[in-house]
Short mmCIF file of C-alpha atoms and ligand atoms in Angstrom, two decimals:
data_model
loop_
_atom_site.label_atom_id
_atom_site.label_comp_id
_atom_site.label_asym_id
_atom_site.label_seq_id
_atom_site.Cartn_x
_atom_site.Cartn_y
_atom_site.Cartn_z
CA UNK Q 1 0.18 -189.62 -59.23
CA UNK Q 2 0.87 -186.64 -57.03
CA UNK Q 3 -1.34 -185.99 -54.04
CA UNK Q 4 -4.52 -184.01 -54.64
CA UNK Q 5 -4.28 -180.37 -53.64
CA UNK Q 6 -7.04 -177.95 -52.79
CA UNK Q 7 -7.74 -175.02 -55.10
CA UNK Q 8 -9.79 -171.93 -54.33
CA UNK Q 9 -10.38 -169.02 -56.60
CA UNK Q 10 -13.15 -166.64 -57.52
CA UNK Q 11 -14.51 -163.64 -59.35
CA UNK Q 12 -16.50 -160.60 -58.40
CA UNK Q 13 -19.91 -160.74 -60.09
CA UNK Q 14 -19.96 -157.18 -61.40
CA UNK Q 15 -19.90 -158.02 -65.10
CA UNK Q 16 -19.72 -160.84 -67.57
CA UNK Q 17 -16.38 -162.57 -67.90
CA UNK Q 18 -14.12 -161.79 -70.86
CA UNK Q 19 -11.17 -163.25 -72.72
CA UNK Q 20 -8.79 -161.72 -70.19
CA UNK Q 21 -10.45 -163.74 -67.44
CA UNK Q 22 -10.17 -166.83 -69.59
CA UNK Q 23 -6.46 -166.44 -70.27
CA UNK Q 24 -5.67 -165.24 -66.75
CA UNK Q 25 -7.49 -167.88 -64.75
CA UNK Q 26 -10.47 -169.75 -66.28
CA UNK Q 27 -8.30 -171.88 -68.57
CA UNK Q 28 -6.22 -173.04 -65.60
CA UNK Q 29 -9.35 -173.93 -63.64
CA UNK Q 30 -10.68 -176.12 -66.44
CA UNK Q 31 -7.39 -177.98 -66.46
CA UNK Q 32 -6.89 -178.14 -62.69
CA UNK Q 33 -10.35 -179.51 -61.89
CA UNK Q 34 -9.22 -182.86 -63.29
CA UNK Q 35 -6.15 -182.98 -61.07
CA UNK Q 36 -7.20 -181.47 -57.76
CA UNK Q 37 -10.11 -180.61 -55.46
CA UNK Q 38 -11.37 -177.27 -56.72
CA UNK Q 39 -13.64 -174.60 -55.23
CA UNK Q 40 -14.71 -171.65 -57.37
CA UNK Q 41 -16.39 -168.78 -55.59
CA UNK Q 42 -18.66 -166.05 -56.87
CA UNK Q 43 -17.41 -163.20 -54.67
CA UNK Q 44 -20.63 -161.22 -54.22
CA UNK Q 45 -19.66 -159.92 -50.75
CA UNK Q 46 -16.37 -158.62 -52.15
CA UNK Q 47 -18.25 -157.06 -55.07
CA UNK Q 48 -20.44 -155.19 -52.56
CA UNK Q 49 -17.37 -153.49 -51.06
CA UNK Q 50 -17.47 -151.03 -53.94
CA UNK Q 51 -21.02 -151.60 -55.23
CA UNK Q 52 -23.09 -151.20 -52.06
CA UNK Q 53 -25.38 -148.88 -54.02
CA UNK Q 54 -26.19 -151.51 -56.62
CA UNK Q 55 -26.83 -154.99 -55.24
CA UNK Q 56 -29.15 -155.59 -58.19
CA UNK Q 57 -26.16 -155.53 -60.51
CA UNK Q 58 -24.46 -158.18 -58.41
CA UNK Q 59 -27.57 -160.31 -58.19
CA UNK Q 60 -27.89 -160.32 -61.99
CA UNK Q 61 -24.26 -161.20 -62.50
CA UNK Q 62 -24.24 -164.16 -60.14
CA UNK Q 63 -26.13 -166.04 -62.84
CA UNK Q 64 -24.12 -164.50 -65.67
CA UNK Q 65 -20.79 -165.45 -64.12
CA UNK Q 66 -22.05 -168.95 -63.37
CA UNK Q 67 -23.08 -169.26 -67.04
CA UNK Q 68 -19.61 -168.13 -68.11
CA UNK Q 69 -18.05 -170.78 -65.87
CA UNK Q 70 -20.23 -173.55 -67.24
CA UNK Q 71 -19.74 -172.33 -70.82
CA UNK Q 72 -15.93 -172.59 -70.69
CA UNK Q 73 -16.08 -176.06 -69.19
CA UNK Q 74 -15.90 -175.65 -65.43
CA UNK Q 75 -17.78 -178.79 -64.55
CA UNK Q 76 -19.99 -178.74 -61.44
CA UNK Q 77 -19.36 -182.48 -61.01
CA UNK Q 78 -15.66 -181.77 -60.57
CA UNK Q 79 -15.66 -178.23 -59.18
CA UNK Q 80 -17.66 -176.86 -56.27
CA UNK Q 81 -19.10 -173.52 -57.43
CA UNK Q 82 -20.53 -171.41 -54.60
CA UNK Q 83 -21.69 -167.96 -53.48
CA UNK Q 84 -19.40 -166.16 -51.03
CA UNK Q 85 -21.98 -164.29 -48.94
CA UNK Q 86 -23.84 -167.52 -48.10
CA UNK Q 87 -20.84 -169.06 -46.32
CA UNK Q 88 -21.07 -167.68 -42.77
CA UNK Q 89 -17.60 -168.87 -41.69
CA UNK Q 90 -15.98 -166.41 -44.12
CA UNK Q 91 -16.89 -163.12 -42.38
CA UNK Q 92 -16.11 -164.67 -39.00
CA UNK Q 93 -12.63 -165.71 -40.11
CA UNK Q 94 -12.17 -162.23 -41.60
CA UNK Q 95 -12.91 -160.69 -38.23
CA UNK Q 96 -10.18 -162.67 -36.48
CA UNK Q 97 -7.61 -162.19 -39.25
CA UNK Q 98 -8.16 -158.42 -39.20
CA UNK Q 99 -6.40 -158.37 -35.84
CA UNK Q 100 -3.29 -159.89 -37.40
CA UNK Q 101 -2.70 -157.15 -39.95
CA UNK Q 102 -1.83 -153.50 -39.48
CA UNK Q 103 -3.82 -150.65 -40.93
CA UNK Q 104 -0.60 -149.43 -42.49
CA UNK Q 105 -0.17 -152.70 -44.39
CA UNK Q 106 -3.74 -152.50 -45.70
CA UNK Q 107 -3.18 -148.95 -46.93
CA UNK Q 108 -0.16 -150.06 -48.94
CA UNK Q 109 -1.64 -153.08 -50.70
CA UNK Q 110 -0.67 -152.34 -54.34
CA UNK Q 111 -3.83 -153.83 -55.85
CA UNK Q 112 -6.10 -151.91 -53.50
CA UNK Q 113 -4.12 -148.71 -54.08
CA UNK Q 114 -4.46 -149.07 -57.84
CA UNK Q 115 -8.19 -149.71 -57.53
CA UNK Q 116 -8.69 -146.69 -55.27
CA UNK Q 117 -7.00 -144.58 -57.96
CA UNK Q 118 -8.93 -146.15 -60.79
CA UNK Q 119 -12.28 -145.78 -59.03
CA UNK Q 120 -11.48 -142.25 -57.89
CA UNK Q 121 -12.31 -142.96 -54.24
CA UNK Q 122 -9.74 -140.60 -52.75
CA UNK Q 123 -10.33 -140.32 -48.99
CA UNK Q 124 -13.91 -141.56 -49.40
CA UNK Q 125 -12.95 -145.19 -49.80
CA UNK Q 126 -15.42 -147.55 -48.06
CA UNK Q 127 -13.91 -149.27 -45.01
CA UNK Q 128 -15.18 -152.59 -46.34
CA UNK Q 129 -13.18 -152.03 -49.49
CA UNK Q 130 -9.97 -151.35 -47.52
CA UNK Q 131 -10.26 -154.68 -45.76
CA UNK Q 132 -11.37 -156.87 -48.65
CA UNK Q 133 -7.87 -158.39 -48.99
CA UNK Q 134 -8.37 -159.86 -45.53
CA UNK Q 135 -11.74 -161.31 -46.45
CA UNK Q 136 -9.96 -162.79 -49.44
CA UNK Q 137 -7.49 -164.42 -47.05
CA UNK Q 138 -10.50 -165.91 -45.29
CA UNK Q 139 -11.81 -167.22 -48.64
CA UNK Q 140 -8.52 -168.94 -49.37
CA UNK Q 141 -7.75 -170.33 -45.93
CA UNK Q 142 -11.30 -171.49 -45.13
CA UNK Q 143 -10.80 -174.22 -47.70
CA UNK Q 144 -7.14 -174.83 -46.82
CA UNK Q 145 -6.33 -174.05 -50.43
CA UNK Q 146 -2.68 -174.39 -51.42
CA UNK Q 147 -3.21 -173.30 -55.04
CA UNK Q 148 -4.97 -170.11 -56.16
CA UNK Q 149 -5.29 -169.60 -59.94
CA UNK Q 150 -5.49 -165.84 -60.46
CA UNK Q 151 -4.43 -163.04 -62.74
CA UNK Q 152 -1.13 -161.42 -61.86
CA UNK Q 153 -2.89 -158.38 -60.35
CA UNK Q 154 -3.84 -160.66 -57.47
CA UNK Q 155 -0.29 -161.57 -56.39
CA UNK Q 156 -0.28 -159.08 -53.48
CA UNK Q 157 -3.41 -160.78 -52.16
CA UNK Q 158 -1.68 -164.13 -52.04
CA UNK Q 159 1.33 -162.55 -50.31
CA UNK Q 160 -1.03 -161.11 -47.74
CA UNK Q 161 -2.55 -164.55 -47.26
CA UNK Q 162 0.85 -166.16 -46.72
CA UNK Q 163 1.72 -163.52 -44.11
CA UNK Q 164 -1.49 -164.05 -42.17
CA UNK Q 165 -1.21 -167.83 -42.32
CA UNK Q 166 2.33 -167.67 -40.92
CA UNK Q 167 1.37 -165.16 -38.27
CA UNK Q 168 -1.69 -167.13 -37.21
CA UNK Q 169 0.15 -170.46 -37.04
CA UNK Q 170 3.05 -168.93 -35.14
CA UNK Q 171 0.93 -166.93 -32.71
CA UNK Q 172 -1.44 -169.77 -31.84
CA UNK Q 173 1.19 -172.51 -32.14
CA UNK Q 174 -0.76 -174.50 -34.66
CA UNK Q 175 -0.63 -175.69 -38.24
CA UNK Q 176 -4.34 -175.49 -39.10
CA UNK Q 177 -3.88 -172.82 -41.77
CA UNK Q 178 -2.27 -173.73 -45.08
CA UNK Q 179 0.06 -171.41 -47.01
CA UNK Q 180 -1.33 -170.72 -50.47
CA UNK Q 181 0.54 -170.24 -53.70
CA UNK Q 182 -0.64 -168.28 -56.74
CA UNK Q 183 -0.99 -170.10 -60.05
CA UNK Q 184 -0.56 -167.52 -62.77
CA UNK Q 185 -1.03 -167.93 -66.48
CA UNK Q 186 1.95 -168.95 -68.65
CA UNK Q 187 0.51 -166.68 -71.36
CA UNK Q 188 1.05 -162.91 -71.22
CA UNK Q 189 -1.81 -160.88 -69.83
CA UNK Q 190 -4.29 -159.89 -72.55
CA UNK Q 191 -4.34 -156.19 -73.30
CA UNK Q 192 -7.60 -154.45 -74.18
CA UNK Q 193 -8.70 -154.18 -77.80
CA UNK Q 194 -7.64 -150.52 -77.50
CA UNK Q 195 -4.06 -151.55 -76.67
CA UNK Q 196 -4.35 -150.53 -72.98
CA UNK Q 197 -2.48 -152.83 -70.62
CA UNK Q 198 -5.54 -154.52 -69.18
CA UNK Q 199 -8.79 -155.80 -70.60
CA UNK Q 200 -11.55 -154.60 -68.31
CA UNK Q 201 -15.20 -153.84 -68.19
CA UNK Q 202 -14.64 -150.36 -66.80
CA UNK Q 203 -12.34 -149.45 -69.70
CA UNK Q 204 -14.87 -150.72 -72.26
CA UNK Q 205 -12.14 -152.59 -74.14
CA UNK Q 206 -13.08 -156.22 -73.56
CA UNK Q 207 -14.24 -159.12 -75.70
CA UNK Q 208 -16.75 -161.08 -73.64
CA UNK Q 209 -17.14 -164.85 -73.65
CA UNK Q 210 -20.82 -164.18 -74.36
CA UNK Q 211 -20.32 -161.69 -77.23
CA UNK Q 212 -22.10 -162.70 -80.43
CA UNK Q 213 -20.05 -163.60 -83.52
CA UNK Q 214 -20.97 -160.21 -85.07
CA UNK Q 215 -19.85 -158.25 -82.03
CA UNK Q 216 -16.55 -160.15 -81.88
CA UNK Q 217 -15.98 -159.47 -85.60
CA UNK Q 218 -16.58 -155.76 -85.06
CA UNK Q 219 -14.28 -155.62 -82.06
CA UNK Q 220 -11.45 -157.45 -83.81
CA UNK Q 221 -11.78 -155.22 -86.88
CA UNK Q 222 -11.42 -152.14 -84.71
CA UNK Q 223 -8.53 -153.50 -82.70
CA UNK Q 224 -5.52 -151.37 -81.94
CA UNK Q 225 -2.34 -152.59 -83.68
CA UNK Q 226 0.97 -150.86 -84.37
CA UNK Q 227 0.09 -147.19 -84.99
CA UNK Q 228 3.36 -146.82 -86.95
CA UNK Q 229 2.33 -149.52 -89.42
CA UNK Q 230 0.69 -147.22 -91.94
CA UNK Q 231 1.31 -148.97 -95.25
CA UNK Q 232 1.31 -152.72 -95.82
CA UNK Q 233 4.95 -152.57 -97.02
CA UNK Q 234 6.10 -150.86 -93.80
CA UNK Q 235 7.82 -152.99 -91.19
CA UNK Q 236 5.44 -153.48 -88.26
CA UNK Q 237 5.96 -153.94 -84.54
CA UNK Q 238 5.05 -157.36 -83.14
CA UNK Q 239 6.16 -156.68 -79.58
CA UNK Q 240 3.29 -155.13 -77.62
CA UNK Q 241 0.93 -155.44 -80.59
CA UNK Q 242 -2.34 -156.77 -79.14
CA UNK Q 243 -3.26 -158.65 -82.30
CA UNK Q 244 -0.23 -160.87 -81.82
CA UNK Q 245 -0.67 -161.15 -78.06
CA UNK Q 246 -4.18 -162.50 -78.72
CA UNK Q 247 -2.85 -164.87 -81.39
CA UNK Q 248 -0.27 -166.18 -78.93
CA UNK Q 249 -3.11 -166.87 -76.48
CA UNK Q 250 -5.71 -168.32 -78.87
CA UNK Q 251 -3.96 -169.36 -82.09
CA UNK Q 252 -3.51 -173.09 -82.57
CA UNK Q 253 -0.81 -173.09 -85.25
CA UNK Q 254 2.32 -171.74 -83.53
CA UNK Q 255 4.53 -172.18 -86.63
CA UNK Q 256 2.11 -170.17 -88.75
CA UNK Q 257 1.96 -167.44 -86.10
CA UNK Q 258 5.76 -167.27 -86.01
CA UNK Q 259 5.82 -166.90 -89.80
CA UNK Q 260 3.21 -164.14 -89.64
CA UNK Q 261 5.19 -162.31 -86.98
CA UNK Q 262 8.37 -162.44 -89.08
CA UNK Q 263 6.47 -161.29 -92.15
CA UNK Q 264 4.80 -158.46 -90.25
CA UNK Q 265 8.13 -157.34 -88.78
CA UNK Q 266 9.89 -157.15 -92.16
CA UNK Q 267 6.88 -155.53 -93.85
CA UNK Q 268 4.36 -156.67 -96.43
CA UNK Q 269 1.74 -158.17 -94.15
CA UNK Q 270 -1.37 -156.05 -93.69
CA UNK Q 271 -3.18 -155.62 -90.37
CA UNK Q 272 -6.42 -156.74 -91.96
CA UNK Q 273 -4.91 -160.12 -92.90
CA UNK Q 274 -3.64 -160.71 -89.36
CA UNK Q 275 -6.99 -159.62 -87.93
CA UNK Q 276 -8.89 -161.94 -90.24
CA UNK Q 277 -6.77 -164.85 -89.07
CA UNK Q 278 -7.18 -163.83 -85.42
CA UNK Q 279 -10.93 -163.57 -85.89
CA UNK Q 280 -11.10 -167.12 -87.32
CA UNK Q 281 -9.12 -168.46 -84.36
CA UNK Q 282 -11.23 -166.56 -81.83
CA UNK Q 283 -14.50 -167.71 -83.36
CA UNK Q 284 -13.25 -171.30 -83.35
CA UNK Q 285 -12.66 -170.95 -79.62
CA UNK Q 286 -15.81 -168.97 -78.84
CA UNK Q 287 -18.37 -170.87 -80.96
CA UNK Q 288 -18.64 -173.89 -78.66
CA UNK Q 289 -18.46 -171.62 -75.58
CA UNK Q 290 -21.40 -169.59 -76.87
CA UNK Q 291 -23.40 -172.71 -77.71
CA UNK Q 292 -22.88 -174.17 -74.26
CA UNK Q 293 -23.76 -170.88 -72.62
CA UNK Q 294 -27.00 -170.62 -74.59
CA UNK Q 295 -27.90 -174.18 -73.61
CA UNK Q 296 -27.48 -173.49 -69.88
CA UNK Q 297 -29.13 -170.07 -70.16
CA UNK Q 298 -32.38 -171.82 -71.10
CA UNK Q 299 -32.53 -173.29 -67.60
CA UNK Q 300 -31.50 -170.67 -65.04
CA UNK Q 301 -33.19 -172.66 -62.25
CA UNK Q 302 -30.82 -175.55 -62.88
CA UNK Q 303 -27.84 -173.20 -62.72
CA UNK Q 304 -29.06 -171.70 -59.44
CA UNK Q 305 -29.52 -175.21 -58.09
CA UNK Q 306 -25.86 -175.97 -58.88
CA UNK Q 307 -24.87 -172.86 -56.91
CA UNK Q 308 -27.12 -173.82 -54.02
CA UNK Q 309 -25.69 -177.30 -53.74
CA UNK Q 310 -22.14 -176.01 -54.16
CA UNK Q 311 -22.74 -173.44 -51.43
CA UNK Q 312 -23.87 -176.18 -49.03
CA UNK Q 313 -20.72 -178.20 -49.69
CA UNK Q 314 -18.52 -175.09 -49.33
CA UNK Q 315 -20.27 -174.01 -46.12
CA UNK Q 316 -19.57 -177.37 -44.49
CA UNK Q 317 -15.90 -177.30 -45.47
CA UNK Q 318 -15.44 -173.71 -44.24
CA UNK Q 319 -17.28 -174.43 -40.96
CA UNK Q 320 -14.83 -177.23 -40.21
CA UNK Q 321 -11.86 -174.93 -40.67
CA UNK Q 322 -13.53 -172.25 -38.55
CA UNK Q 323 -13.98 -174.76 -35.73
CA UNK Q 324 -10.28 -175.63 -35.93
CA UNK Q 325 -9.36 -171.94 -35.99
CA UNK Q 326 -11.45 -171.24 -32.88
CA UNK Q 327 -9.92 -174.23 -31.15
CA UNK Q 328 -6.40 -173.11 -32.07
CA UNK Q 329 -7.15 -169.68 -30.63
CA UNK Q 330 -8.68 -171.22 -27.54
CA UNK Q 331 -11.98 -169.44 -28.00
CA UNK Q 332 -13.97 -172.67 -28.32
CA UNK Q 333 -15.56 -171.98 -24.93
CA UNK Q 334 -17.98 -174.86 -24.67
CA UNK Q 335 -15.75 -177.69 -25.74
N1 LIG P 401 -10.29 -160.42 -55.92
C1 LIG P 401 -10.72 -161.33 -56.95
C2 LIG P 401 -11.10 -160.50 -58.17
O1 LIG P 401 -11.00 -159.30 -58.15
C3 LIG P 401 -11.90 -162.18 -56.53
C4 LIG P 401 -11.66 -163.03 -55.33
C5 LIG P 401 -12.30 -162.95 -54.13
C6 LIG P 401 -10.71 -164.09 -55.20
N2 LIG P 401 -11.84 -163.87 -53.27
C7 LIG P 401 -10.87 -164.58 -53.87
C8 LIG P 401 -9.76 -164.66 -56.04
C9 LIG P 401 -10.06 -165.62 -53.39
C10 LIG P 401 -8.95 -165.68 -55.54
C11 LIG P 401 -9.11 -166.16 -54.22
O2 LIG P 401 -11.51 -161.05 -59.15
#
């Protein structure tokens, strides 16, 4: 067996998690927790960088996100689940790393730039938001993570982490920090049910892990397909058609899906038939997830206890790295 690696990843608790999160990262975590040492972080401090006016929203979603994790099978016996803002080493590491990056580099981070656009910040972007990639480097390096399962929008963050790790190790002639690597999904990113490139809460085009069977049925029925496919006999487009992208991600019977794609492409297969099949496959995936979520939701105190214990474990691990970082920098004054 290969040597165990360390994994760190996380989510901002600003909304419930959806199928896009599952395909992009949650599925990998469920698999990786059996192979490696995994930390999963609820990034409340990062969420505050653009939600300072609404900490109540974040508070609520700490529990919701934890329920989503447990529902999909992230197992607290195998994975340490913790709350970012309760790990004091993280902001301290951030402070030191900030000196290793230029303001110019921060301004050009593609993910941050896209978010500034999307949120309409303009020049009024919070300073905390501009530097969140560096706090994310602290998250990753505090645990010496070498693998980071994330959606592909997070690649620039991992590149930033690699740069800081190299710079830190070179500057302070050390090897305490570990270079991370992104683990991205083998399945194409899930578009929204409206056909937009990304499923997201802000676009209102997501299917949530916690959506009821009725809501999922409604959403699938209303899903965007090929707008040129007007009559059943017409040839339809498979490429870029969300219904098929979802089937690729959640359908079990690959041969049947291939047949449906060929049939759709030559004409004669109606959207409603494909949607019905997709709905069956989605419900088969979501039914047990919903049941597990409802079970845990009956005992929020137990869920919070899992987070509390996880946060203690994570705090100890991060404090150790911080001590090594301070020693490497030679600012460990009393030892
Ligand atoms: N930026 C991630 C998101 O938007 C959340 C996150 C915070 C994260 N810290 C991280 C992901 C560290 C991976 C590693 O969802």
